CSV table of C-alpha atoms and ligand atoms in Angstrom, one decimal:
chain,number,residue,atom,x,y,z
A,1,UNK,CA,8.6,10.7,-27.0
A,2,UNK,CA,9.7,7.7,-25.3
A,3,UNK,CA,12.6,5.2,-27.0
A,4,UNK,CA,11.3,1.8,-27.6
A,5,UNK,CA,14.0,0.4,-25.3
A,6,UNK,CA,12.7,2.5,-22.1
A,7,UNK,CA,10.1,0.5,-21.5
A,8,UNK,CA,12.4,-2.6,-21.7
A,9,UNK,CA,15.1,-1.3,-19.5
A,10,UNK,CA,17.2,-3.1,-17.1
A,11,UNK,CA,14.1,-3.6,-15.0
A,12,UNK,CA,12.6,-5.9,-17.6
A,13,UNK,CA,13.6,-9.4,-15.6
A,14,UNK,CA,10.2,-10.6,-18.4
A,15,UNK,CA,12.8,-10.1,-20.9
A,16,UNK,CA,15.8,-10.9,-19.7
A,17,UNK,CA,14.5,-14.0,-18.0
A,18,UNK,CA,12.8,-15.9,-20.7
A,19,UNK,CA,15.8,-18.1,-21.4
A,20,UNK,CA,15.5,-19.1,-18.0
A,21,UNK,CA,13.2,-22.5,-17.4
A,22,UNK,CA,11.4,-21.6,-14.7
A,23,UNK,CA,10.0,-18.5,-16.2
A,24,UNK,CA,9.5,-19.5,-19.7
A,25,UNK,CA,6.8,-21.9,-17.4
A,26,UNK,CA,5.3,-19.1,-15.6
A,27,UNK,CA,4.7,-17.0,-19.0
A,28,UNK,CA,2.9,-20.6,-20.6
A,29,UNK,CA,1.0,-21.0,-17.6
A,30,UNK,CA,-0.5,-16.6,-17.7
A,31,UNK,CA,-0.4,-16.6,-21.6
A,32,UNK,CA,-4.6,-16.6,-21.4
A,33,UNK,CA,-4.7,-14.2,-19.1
A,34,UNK,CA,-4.9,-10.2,-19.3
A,35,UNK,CA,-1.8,-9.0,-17.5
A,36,UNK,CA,-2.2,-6.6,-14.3
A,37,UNK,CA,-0.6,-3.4,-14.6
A,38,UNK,CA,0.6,-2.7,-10.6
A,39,UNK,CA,1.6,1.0,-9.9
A,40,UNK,CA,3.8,1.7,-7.1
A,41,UNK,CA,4.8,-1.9,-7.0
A,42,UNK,CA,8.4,-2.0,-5.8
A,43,UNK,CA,7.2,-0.4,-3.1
A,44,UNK,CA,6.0,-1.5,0.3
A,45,UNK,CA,2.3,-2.9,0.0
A,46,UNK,CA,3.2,-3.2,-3.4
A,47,UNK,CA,5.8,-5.3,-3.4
A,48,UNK,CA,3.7,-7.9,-1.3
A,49,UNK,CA,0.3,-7.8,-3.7
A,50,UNK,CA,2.7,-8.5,-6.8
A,51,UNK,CA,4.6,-11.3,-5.3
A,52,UNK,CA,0.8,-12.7,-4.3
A,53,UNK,CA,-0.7,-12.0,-7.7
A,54,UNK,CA,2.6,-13.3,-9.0
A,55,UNK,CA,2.2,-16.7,-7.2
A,56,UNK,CA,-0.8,-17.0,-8.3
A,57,UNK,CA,0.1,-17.3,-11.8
A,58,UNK,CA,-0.8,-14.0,-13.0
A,59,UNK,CA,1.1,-11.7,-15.5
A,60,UNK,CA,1.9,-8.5,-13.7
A,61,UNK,CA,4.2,-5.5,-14.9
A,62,UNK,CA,4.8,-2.9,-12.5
A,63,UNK,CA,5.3,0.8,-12.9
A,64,UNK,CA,7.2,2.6,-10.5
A,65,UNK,CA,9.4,5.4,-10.7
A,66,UNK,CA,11.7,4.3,-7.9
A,67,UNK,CA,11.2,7.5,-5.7
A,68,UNK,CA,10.7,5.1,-2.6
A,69,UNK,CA,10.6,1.6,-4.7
A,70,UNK,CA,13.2,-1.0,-4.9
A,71,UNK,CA,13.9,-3.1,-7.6
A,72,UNK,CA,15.1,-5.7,-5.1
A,73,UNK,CA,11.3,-5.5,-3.9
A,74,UNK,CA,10.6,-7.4,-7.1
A,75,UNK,CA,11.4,-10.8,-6.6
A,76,UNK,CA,9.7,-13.0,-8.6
A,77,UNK,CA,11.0,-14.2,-12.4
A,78,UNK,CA,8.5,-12.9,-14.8
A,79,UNK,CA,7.4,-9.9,-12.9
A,80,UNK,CA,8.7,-6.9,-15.3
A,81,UNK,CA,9.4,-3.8,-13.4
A,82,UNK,CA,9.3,-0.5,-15.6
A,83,UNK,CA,10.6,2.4,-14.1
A,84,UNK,CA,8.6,5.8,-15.0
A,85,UNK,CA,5.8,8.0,-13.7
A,86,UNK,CA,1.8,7.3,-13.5
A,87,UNK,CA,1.7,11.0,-15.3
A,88,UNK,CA,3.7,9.8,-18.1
A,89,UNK,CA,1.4,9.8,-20.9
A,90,UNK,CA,4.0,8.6,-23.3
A,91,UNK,CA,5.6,6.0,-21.7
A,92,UNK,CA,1.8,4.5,-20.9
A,93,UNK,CA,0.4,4.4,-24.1
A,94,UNK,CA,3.5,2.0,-25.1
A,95,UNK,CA,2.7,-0.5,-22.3
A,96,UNK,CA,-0.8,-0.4,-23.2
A,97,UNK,CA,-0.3,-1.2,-26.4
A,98,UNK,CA,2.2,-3.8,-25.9
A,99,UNK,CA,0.3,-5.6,-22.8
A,100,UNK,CA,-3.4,-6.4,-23.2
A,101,UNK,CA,-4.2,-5.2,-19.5
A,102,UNK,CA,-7.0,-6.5,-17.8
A,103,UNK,CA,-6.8,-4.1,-14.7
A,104,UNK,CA,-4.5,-2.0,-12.8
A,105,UNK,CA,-4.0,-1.8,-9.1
A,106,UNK,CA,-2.8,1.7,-8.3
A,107,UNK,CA,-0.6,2.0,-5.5
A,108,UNK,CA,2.0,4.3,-6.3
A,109,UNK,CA,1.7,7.6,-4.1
A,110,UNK,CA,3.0,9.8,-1.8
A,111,UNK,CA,1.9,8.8,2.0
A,112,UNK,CA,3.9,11.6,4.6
A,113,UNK,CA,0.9,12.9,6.5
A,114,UNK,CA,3.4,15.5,8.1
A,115,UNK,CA,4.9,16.7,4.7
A,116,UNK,CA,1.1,16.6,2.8
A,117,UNK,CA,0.5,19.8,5.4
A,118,UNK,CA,3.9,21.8,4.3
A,119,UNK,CA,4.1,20.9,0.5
A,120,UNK,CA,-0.3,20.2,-0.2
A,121,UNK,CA,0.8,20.8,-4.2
A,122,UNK,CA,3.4,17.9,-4.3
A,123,UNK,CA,0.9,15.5,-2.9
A,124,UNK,CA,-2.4,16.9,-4.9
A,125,UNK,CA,-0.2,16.8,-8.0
A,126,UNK,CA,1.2,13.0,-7.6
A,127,UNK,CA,-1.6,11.3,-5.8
A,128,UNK,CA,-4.7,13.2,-7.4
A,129,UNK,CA,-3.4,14.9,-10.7
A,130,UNK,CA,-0.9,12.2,-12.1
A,131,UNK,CA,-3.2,9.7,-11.9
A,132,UNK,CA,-5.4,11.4,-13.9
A,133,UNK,CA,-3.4,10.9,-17.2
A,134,UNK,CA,-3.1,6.6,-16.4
A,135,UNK,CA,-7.2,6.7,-16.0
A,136,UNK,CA,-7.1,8.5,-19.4
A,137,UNK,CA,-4.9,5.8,-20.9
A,138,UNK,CA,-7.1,3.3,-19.7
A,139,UNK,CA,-9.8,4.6,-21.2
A,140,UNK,CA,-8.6,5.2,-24.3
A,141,UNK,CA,-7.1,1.3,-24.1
A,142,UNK,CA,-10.6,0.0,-22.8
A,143,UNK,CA,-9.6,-0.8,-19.8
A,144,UNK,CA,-12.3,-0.4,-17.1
A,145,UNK,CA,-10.9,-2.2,-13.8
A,146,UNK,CA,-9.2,-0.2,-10.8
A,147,UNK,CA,-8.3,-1.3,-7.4
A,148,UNK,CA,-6.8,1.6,-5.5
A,149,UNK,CA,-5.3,1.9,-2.6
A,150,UNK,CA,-7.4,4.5,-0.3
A,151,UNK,CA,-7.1,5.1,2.9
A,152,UNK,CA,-8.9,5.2,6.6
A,153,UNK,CA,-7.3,9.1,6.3
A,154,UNK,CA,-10.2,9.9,4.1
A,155,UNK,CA,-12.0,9.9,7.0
A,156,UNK,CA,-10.9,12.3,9.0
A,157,UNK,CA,-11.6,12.4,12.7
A,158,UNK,CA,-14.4,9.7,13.1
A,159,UNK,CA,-17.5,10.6,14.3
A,160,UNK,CA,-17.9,7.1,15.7
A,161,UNK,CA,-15.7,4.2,16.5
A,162,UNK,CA,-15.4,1.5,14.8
A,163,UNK,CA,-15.3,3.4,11.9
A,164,UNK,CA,-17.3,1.9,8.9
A,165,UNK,CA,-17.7,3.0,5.4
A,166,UNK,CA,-20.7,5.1,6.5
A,167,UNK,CA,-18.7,7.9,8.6
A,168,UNK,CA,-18.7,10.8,6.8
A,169,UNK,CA,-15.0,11.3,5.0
A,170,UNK,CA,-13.9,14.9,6.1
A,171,UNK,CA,-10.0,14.3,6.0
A,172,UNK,CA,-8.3,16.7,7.7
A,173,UNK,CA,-4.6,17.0,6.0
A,174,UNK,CA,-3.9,17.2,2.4
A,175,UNK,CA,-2.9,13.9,2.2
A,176,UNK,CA,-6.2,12.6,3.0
A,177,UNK,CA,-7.7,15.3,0.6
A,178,UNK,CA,-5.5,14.1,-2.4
A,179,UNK,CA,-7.0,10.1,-1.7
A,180,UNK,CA,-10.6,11.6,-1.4
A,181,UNK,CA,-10.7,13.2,-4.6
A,182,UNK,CA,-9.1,10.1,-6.3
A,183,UNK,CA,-12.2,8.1,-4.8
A,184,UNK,CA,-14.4,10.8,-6.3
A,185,UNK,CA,-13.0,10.9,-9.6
A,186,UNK,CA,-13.3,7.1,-9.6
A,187,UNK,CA,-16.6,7.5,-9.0
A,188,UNK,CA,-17.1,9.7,-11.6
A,189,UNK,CA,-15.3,7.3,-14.4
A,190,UNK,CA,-17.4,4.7,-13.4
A,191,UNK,CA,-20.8,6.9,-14.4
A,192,UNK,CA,-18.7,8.4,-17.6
A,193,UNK,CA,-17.1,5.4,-19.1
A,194,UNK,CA,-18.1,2.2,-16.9
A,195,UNK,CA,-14.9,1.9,-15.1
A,196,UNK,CA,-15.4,-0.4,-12.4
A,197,UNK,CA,-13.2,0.4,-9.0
A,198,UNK,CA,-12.3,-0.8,-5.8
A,199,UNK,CA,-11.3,1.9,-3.1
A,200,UNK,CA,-9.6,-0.2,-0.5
A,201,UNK,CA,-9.4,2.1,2.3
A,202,UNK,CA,-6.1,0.6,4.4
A,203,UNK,CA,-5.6,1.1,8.0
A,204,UNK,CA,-2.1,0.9,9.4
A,205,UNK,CA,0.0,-1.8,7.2
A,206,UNK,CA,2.5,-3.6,8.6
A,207,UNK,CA,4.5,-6.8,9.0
A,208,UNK,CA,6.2,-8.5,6.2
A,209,UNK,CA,6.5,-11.7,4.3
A,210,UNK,CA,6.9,-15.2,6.1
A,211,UNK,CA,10.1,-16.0,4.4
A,212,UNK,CA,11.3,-11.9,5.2
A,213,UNK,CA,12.6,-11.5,1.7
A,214,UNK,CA,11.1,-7.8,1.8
A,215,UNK,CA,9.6,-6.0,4.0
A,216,UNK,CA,9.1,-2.3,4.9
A,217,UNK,CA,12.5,0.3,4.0
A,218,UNK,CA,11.0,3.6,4.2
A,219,UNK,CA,13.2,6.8,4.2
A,220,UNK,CA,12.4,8.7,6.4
A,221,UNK,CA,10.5,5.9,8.7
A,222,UNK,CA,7.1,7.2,10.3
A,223,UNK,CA,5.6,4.1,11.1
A,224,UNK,CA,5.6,2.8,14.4
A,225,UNK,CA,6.0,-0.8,14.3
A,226,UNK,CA,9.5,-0.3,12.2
A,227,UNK,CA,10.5,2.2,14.5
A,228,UNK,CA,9.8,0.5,17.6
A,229,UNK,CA,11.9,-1.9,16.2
A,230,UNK,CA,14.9,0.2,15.1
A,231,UNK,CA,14.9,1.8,18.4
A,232,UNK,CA,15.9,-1.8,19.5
A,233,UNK,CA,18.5,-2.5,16.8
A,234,UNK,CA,20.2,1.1,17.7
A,235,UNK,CA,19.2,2.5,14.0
A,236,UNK,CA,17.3,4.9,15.8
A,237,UNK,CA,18.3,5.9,19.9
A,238,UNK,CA,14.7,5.5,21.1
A,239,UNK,CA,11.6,6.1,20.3
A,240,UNK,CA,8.9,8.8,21.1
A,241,UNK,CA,5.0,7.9,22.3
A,242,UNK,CA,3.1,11.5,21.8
A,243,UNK,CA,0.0,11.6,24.3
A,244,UNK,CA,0.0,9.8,27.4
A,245,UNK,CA,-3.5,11.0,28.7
A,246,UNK,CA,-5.5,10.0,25.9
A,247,UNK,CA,-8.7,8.2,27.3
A,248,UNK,CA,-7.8,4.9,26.4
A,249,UNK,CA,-7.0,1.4,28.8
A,250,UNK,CA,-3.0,2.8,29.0
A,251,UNK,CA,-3.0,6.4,27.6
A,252,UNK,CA,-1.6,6.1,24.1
A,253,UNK,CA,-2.9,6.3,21.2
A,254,UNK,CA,-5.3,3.0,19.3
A,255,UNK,CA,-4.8,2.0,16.1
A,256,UNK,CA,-5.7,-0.6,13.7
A,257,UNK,CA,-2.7,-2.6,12.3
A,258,UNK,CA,-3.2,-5.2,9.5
A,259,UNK,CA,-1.0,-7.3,8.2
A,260,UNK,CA,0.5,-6.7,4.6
A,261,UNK,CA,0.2,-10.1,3.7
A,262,UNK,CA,-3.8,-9.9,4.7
A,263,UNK,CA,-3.5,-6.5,2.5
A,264,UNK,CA,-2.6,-8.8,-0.4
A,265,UNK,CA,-5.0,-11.2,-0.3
A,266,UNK,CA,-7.8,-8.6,-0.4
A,267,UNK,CA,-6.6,-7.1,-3.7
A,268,UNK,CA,-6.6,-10.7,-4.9
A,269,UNK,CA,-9.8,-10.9,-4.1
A,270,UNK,CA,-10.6,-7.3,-5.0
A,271,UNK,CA,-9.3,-7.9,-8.6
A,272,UNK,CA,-11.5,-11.3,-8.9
A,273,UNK,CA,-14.2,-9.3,-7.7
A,274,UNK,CA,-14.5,-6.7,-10.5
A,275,UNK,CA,-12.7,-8.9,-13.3
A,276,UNK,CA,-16.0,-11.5,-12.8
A,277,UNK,CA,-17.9,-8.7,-13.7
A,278,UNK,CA,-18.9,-7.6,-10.1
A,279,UNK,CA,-19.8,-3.7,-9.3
A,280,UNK,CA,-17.7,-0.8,-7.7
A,281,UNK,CA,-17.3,-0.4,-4.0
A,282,UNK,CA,-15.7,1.6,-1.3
A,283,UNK,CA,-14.3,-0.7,1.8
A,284,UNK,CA,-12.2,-0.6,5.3
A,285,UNK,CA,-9.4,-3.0,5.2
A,286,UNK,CA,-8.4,-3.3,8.9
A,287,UNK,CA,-8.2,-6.1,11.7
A,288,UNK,CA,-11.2,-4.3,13.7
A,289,UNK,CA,-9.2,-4.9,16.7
A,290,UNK,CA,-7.5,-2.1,18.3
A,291,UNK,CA,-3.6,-2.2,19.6
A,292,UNK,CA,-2.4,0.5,21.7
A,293,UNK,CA,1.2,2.6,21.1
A,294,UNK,CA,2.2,0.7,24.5
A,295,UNK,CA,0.6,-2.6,23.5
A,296,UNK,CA,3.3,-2.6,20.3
A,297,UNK,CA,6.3,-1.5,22.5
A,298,UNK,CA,5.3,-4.7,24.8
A,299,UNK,CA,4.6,-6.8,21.7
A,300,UNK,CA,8.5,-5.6,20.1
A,301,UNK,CA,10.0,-6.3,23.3
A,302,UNK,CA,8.6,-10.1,24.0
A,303,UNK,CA,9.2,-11.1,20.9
A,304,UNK,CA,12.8,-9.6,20.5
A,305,UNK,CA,13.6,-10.3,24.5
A,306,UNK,CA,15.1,-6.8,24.1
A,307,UNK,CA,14.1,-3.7,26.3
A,308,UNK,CA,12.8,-0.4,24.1
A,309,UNK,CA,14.4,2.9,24.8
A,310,UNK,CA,11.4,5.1,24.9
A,311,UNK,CA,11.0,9.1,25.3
A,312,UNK,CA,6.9,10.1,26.3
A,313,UNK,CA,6.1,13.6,24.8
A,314,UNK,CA,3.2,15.7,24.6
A,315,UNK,CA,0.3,14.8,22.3
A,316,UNK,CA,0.9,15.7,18.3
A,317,UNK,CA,-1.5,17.9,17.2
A,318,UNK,CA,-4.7,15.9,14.7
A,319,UNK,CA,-3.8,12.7,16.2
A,320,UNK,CA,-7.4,11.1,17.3
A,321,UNK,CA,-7.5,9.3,20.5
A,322,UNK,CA,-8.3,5.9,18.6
A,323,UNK,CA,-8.6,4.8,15.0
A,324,UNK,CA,-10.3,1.5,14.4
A,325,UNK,CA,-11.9,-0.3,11.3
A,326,UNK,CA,-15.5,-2.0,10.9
A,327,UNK,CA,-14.1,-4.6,8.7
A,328,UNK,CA,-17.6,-6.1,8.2
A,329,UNK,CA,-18.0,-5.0,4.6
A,330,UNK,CA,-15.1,-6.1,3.1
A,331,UNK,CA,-16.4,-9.8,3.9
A,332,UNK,CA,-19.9,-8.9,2.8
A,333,UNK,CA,-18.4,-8.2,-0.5
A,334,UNK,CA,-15.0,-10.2,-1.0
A,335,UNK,CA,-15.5,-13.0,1.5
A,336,UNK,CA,-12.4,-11.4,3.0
A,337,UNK,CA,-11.3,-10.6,6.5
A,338,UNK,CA,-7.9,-10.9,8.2
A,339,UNK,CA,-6.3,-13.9,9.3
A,340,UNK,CA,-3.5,-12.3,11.5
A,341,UNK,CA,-5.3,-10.1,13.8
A,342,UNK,CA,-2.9,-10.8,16.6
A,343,UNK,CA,-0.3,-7.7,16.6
A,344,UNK,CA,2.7,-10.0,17.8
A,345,UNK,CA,2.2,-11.6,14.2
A,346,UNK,CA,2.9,-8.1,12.5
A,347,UNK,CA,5.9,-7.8,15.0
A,348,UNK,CA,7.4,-10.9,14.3
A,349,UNK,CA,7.2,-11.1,10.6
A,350,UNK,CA,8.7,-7.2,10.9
A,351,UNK,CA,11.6,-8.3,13.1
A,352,UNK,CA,12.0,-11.3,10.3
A,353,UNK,CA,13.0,-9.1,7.7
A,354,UNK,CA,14.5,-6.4,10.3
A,355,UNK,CA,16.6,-8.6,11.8
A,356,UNK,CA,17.3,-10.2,8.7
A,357,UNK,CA,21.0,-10.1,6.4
A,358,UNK,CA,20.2,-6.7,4.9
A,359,UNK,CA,18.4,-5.4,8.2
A,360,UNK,CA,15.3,-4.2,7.1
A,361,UNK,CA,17.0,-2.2,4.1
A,362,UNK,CA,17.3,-3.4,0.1
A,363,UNK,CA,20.0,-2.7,-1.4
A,364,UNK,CA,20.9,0.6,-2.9
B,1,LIG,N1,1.5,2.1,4.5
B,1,LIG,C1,0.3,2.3,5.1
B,1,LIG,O1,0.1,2.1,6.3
B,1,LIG,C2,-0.8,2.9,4.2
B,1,LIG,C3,-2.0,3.1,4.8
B,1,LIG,C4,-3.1,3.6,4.0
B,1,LIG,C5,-2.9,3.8,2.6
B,1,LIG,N2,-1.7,3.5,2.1
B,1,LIG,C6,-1.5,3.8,0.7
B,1,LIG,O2,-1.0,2.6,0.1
B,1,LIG,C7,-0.1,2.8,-1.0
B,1,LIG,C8,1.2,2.1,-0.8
B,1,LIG,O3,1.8,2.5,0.4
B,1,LIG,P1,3.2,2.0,0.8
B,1,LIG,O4,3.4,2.2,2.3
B,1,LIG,O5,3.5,0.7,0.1
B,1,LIG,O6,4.1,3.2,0.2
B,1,LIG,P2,5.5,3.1,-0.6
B,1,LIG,O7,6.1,4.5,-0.7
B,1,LIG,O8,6.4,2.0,-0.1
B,1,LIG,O9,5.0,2.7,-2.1
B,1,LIG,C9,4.6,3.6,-3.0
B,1,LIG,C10,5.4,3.4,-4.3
B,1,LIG,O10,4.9,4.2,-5.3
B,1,LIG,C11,6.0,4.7,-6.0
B,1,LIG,N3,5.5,6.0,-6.6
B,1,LIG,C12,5.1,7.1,-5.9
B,1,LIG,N4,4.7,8.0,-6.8
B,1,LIG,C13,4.8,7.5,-8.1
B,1,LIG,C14,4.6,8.0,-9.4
B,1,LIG,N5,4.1,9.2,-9.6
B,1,LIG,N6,4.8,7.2,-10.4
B,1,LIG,C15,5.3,6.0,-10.2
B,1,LIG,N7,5.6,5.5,-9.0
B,1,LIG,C16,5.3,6.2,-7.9
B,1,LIG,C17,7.1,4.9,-5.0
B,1,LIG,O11,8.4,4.9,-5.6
B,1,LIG,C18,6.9,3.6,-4.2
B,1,LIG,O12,7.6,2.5,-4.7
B,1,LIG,C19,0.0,4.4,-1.1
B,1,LIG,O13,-0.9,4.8,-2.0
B,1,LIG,C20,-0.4,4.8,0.3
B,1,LIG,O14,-1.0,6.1,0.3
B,1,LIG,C21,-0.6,3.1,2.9
C-alpha cells in the first residue's frame, strides 16, 4: 500500500505553494478544469509540454520516477510533481481518486536505441508493459484521453522518403517494437472501452526554451545536437560522424530535427483535439525538412563562432541513409505544423541553455 503522504512528497510545490499569491491565482483560474496527468514530465519533452500546458492555465500533475527526470525541470508554481512509477498500481489509484483527470499525456519511457538491442526486456517491460497498469487505472477512473508520445522508430527503415503515416511500421530494434505495441494496444482500448488517443510519432527533438531555463541533460547523451555542442564546451573531446559515403548532398546522415518547443504546442493542440470530443489518430511530428550530420556541425559552429573537434568513422550498423517526416497530417488534423524549421534555431536555443549558469545540467 502506498502512505497517504507519498503522493504529497517533497515534490508537491501544489501544496507547498498555495500560501504563495501567485499560485493560489493559478489554482482559481484551473479550478473548472479536469487536471492533466503528464508522465515522464520532468523529463526532456516533458518538461517543455508541462511548462506550455502550464501557461496556459491548465492543472497538471506529473508522474515521474526520476530515473532521467529532474525536479528542477519543473518550474512552474502549481505544477505538482509526484515521484513514482507508470506500473505502480497503488500509487495511481490515489491520484486518480484525488484529481478528477481529464487526460494523460504519457511520456515517460526508456529511449536508448543502442541499449533497447542488449537489454529488449527492460524496455518491453517499461515502455510496453508498465503502461499497461496506468491504461487500466484510467479505465477503471473513466478516463478515456491519451496523447502519447510515439515515435518515427516505429517505422523502421522507410520504404519511401518523406515518410508519412502510410509507410508500413516494421521497426527494427526493440525500442521501436516496445512504441509499436503501445500504438496497438491503444488501438485496441479505443475499440474495448472508447479510449480516445493520440500517437504523436516524434522525429528528432531538440532545442530548448527561449528563456533556457531547461533544456536537454541526458546521461549518457546520444543526441547529436547536445553533443555537437559539448564537443565545443570540452564536456566531450570531439565528436564522431558515422558514414561519410552515404548518398546524400555531403555524405552524412539526414535527419528531421524539430523543435521541442513546436513538440509542445502539438500536444496542446493534440489534447484540445480529443478533449472537444474529436476521434483517435496516428501522426508524424517533424519539420519535413531534412538537416544533414555536417549541416548541424556548420550550424553549432556559426552560431557559437567556435571550431568542432570532429572524428569521421565508419557507418553504424541500421542507421538509414535519411529520415524525414511528411508533416502534412498533423495540420490536416490539429492545424499544426512547425514554426522553427530553420535548424540554427534548434542550435541556438540548445547553446542558450548549454551555455547557460548550470551548463546544460540541473542540479543534482
Ligand atoms: N528525444 C527524442 O528525440 C524522442 C524522439 C521520439 C520519441 N521520443 C519519446 O518521447 C518521450 C520523451 O523523451 P525524452 O527525450 O523527453 O526522454 P527523457 O528520458 O528526458 O524523459 C522521459 C522521462 O520519463 C521518466 N520515466 C521513464 N520511465 C518511467 C516510469 N516507468 N515511470 C515514471 N517515469 C518514468 C524519466 O525519468 C524521464 O524523466 C519518450 O517516450 C521517448 O521515447 C523522444
Amino acid at each position: 500500500m502506498v502512505s497517504e503522504t507519498r503522493v504529497s512528497e517533497i515534490y508537491s510545490c501544489a501544496a507547498l505553494r498555495l500560501t504563495d499569491g501567485g499560485a493560489f491565482r493559478v489554482f482559481r483560474a484551473v479550478s473548472n478544469q479536469s487536471a492533466i496527468l503528464v508522465t515522464g514530465g520532468a523529463g526532456y519533452i516533458g518538461s517543455h509540454t508541462v511548462r506550455l500546458l502550464a501557461s496556459q492555465g491548465r492543472k497538471v500533475v506529473v508522474l515521474d520516477n526520476l530515473v532521467f527526470g529532474h525536479p528542477g525541470a519543473i518550474v512552474d508554481e502549481g505544477v505538482e510533481l509526484v515521484e513514482g512509477e507508470v506500473g505502480d498500481k497503488a500509487l495511481l489509484t490515489q491520484l486518480f481518486a484525488r484529481h478528477q483527470f481529464g487526460a494523460v499525456v504519457h511520456f515517460a519511457a526508456f529511449a536508448f536505441v543502442g541499449e533497447s538491442v542488449t537489454d529488449p526486456l527492460k524496455y518491453y517491460r517499461n515502455n510496453t508493459a508498465e503502461p499497461l497498469t496506468l491504461l487500466e487505472v484510467m479505465r477503471d477512473h473513466g478516463c478515456k484521453t491519451f496523447v502519447f508520445s510515439s515515435t518515427c522508430a516505429t517505422y523502421g527503415v522507410p520504404e519511401s522518403v518523406p515518410i508519412s503515416e502510410s509507410n508500413p511500421q516494421n521497426p527494427i530494434n526493440p525500442y521501436g517494437r516496445s512504441k509499436l505495441m503501445l500504438e496497438w494496444i491503444l488501438r485496441d482500448c479505443g475499440h474495448a472501452w472508447g479510449l480516445r488517443s493520440a500517437c504523436l510519432r516524434y522525429f528528432n527533438a531538440s532545442g530548448s526554451s527561449e528563456d533556457g531555463k531547461i533544456g536537454e541533460d541526458h546521461q549518457p547523451e546520444t543526441h547529436l545536437i547536445p553533443r555537437v555542442l559539448m564537443a565545443v564546451t570540452g564536456e566531450i573531446s570531439c565528436v564522431e560522424v558515422f558514414g561519410t559515403d552515404y548518398p546524400t548532398p555531403d555524405g552524412t546522415c539526414i535527419r528531421d530535427y524539430i523543435h521541442v518547443a513546436d513538440l509542445a504546442d502539438a500536444h496542446a493542440l493534440a489534447l484540445d483535439h480529443l478533449m472537444g470530443g474529436g476521434d483517435s489518430f496516428a501522426c508524424n511530428l517533424g519539420t519535413g525538412v531534412g538537416v544533414s550530420v555536417r549541416q548541424i556541425i556548420d550550424a553549432v559552429e556559426e552560431v557559437t563562432g567556435r571550431k568542432v573537434p570532429v572524428t569521421y568513422g565508419p557507418r553504424r550498423e541500421g542507421d538509414p541513409p535519411e529520415l524525414l517526416a511528411d508533416p502534412r497530417r498533423a495540420k490536416e488534423i490539429l492545424g499544426w505544423e512547425a514554426q522553427r524549421k530553420d535548424v540554427r534555431e534548434m542550435v541556438r536555443t540548445a547553446w542558450l541553455w548549454i551555455s547557460g549558469p548550470g551548463g546544460g545540467r540541473f542540479p543534482r
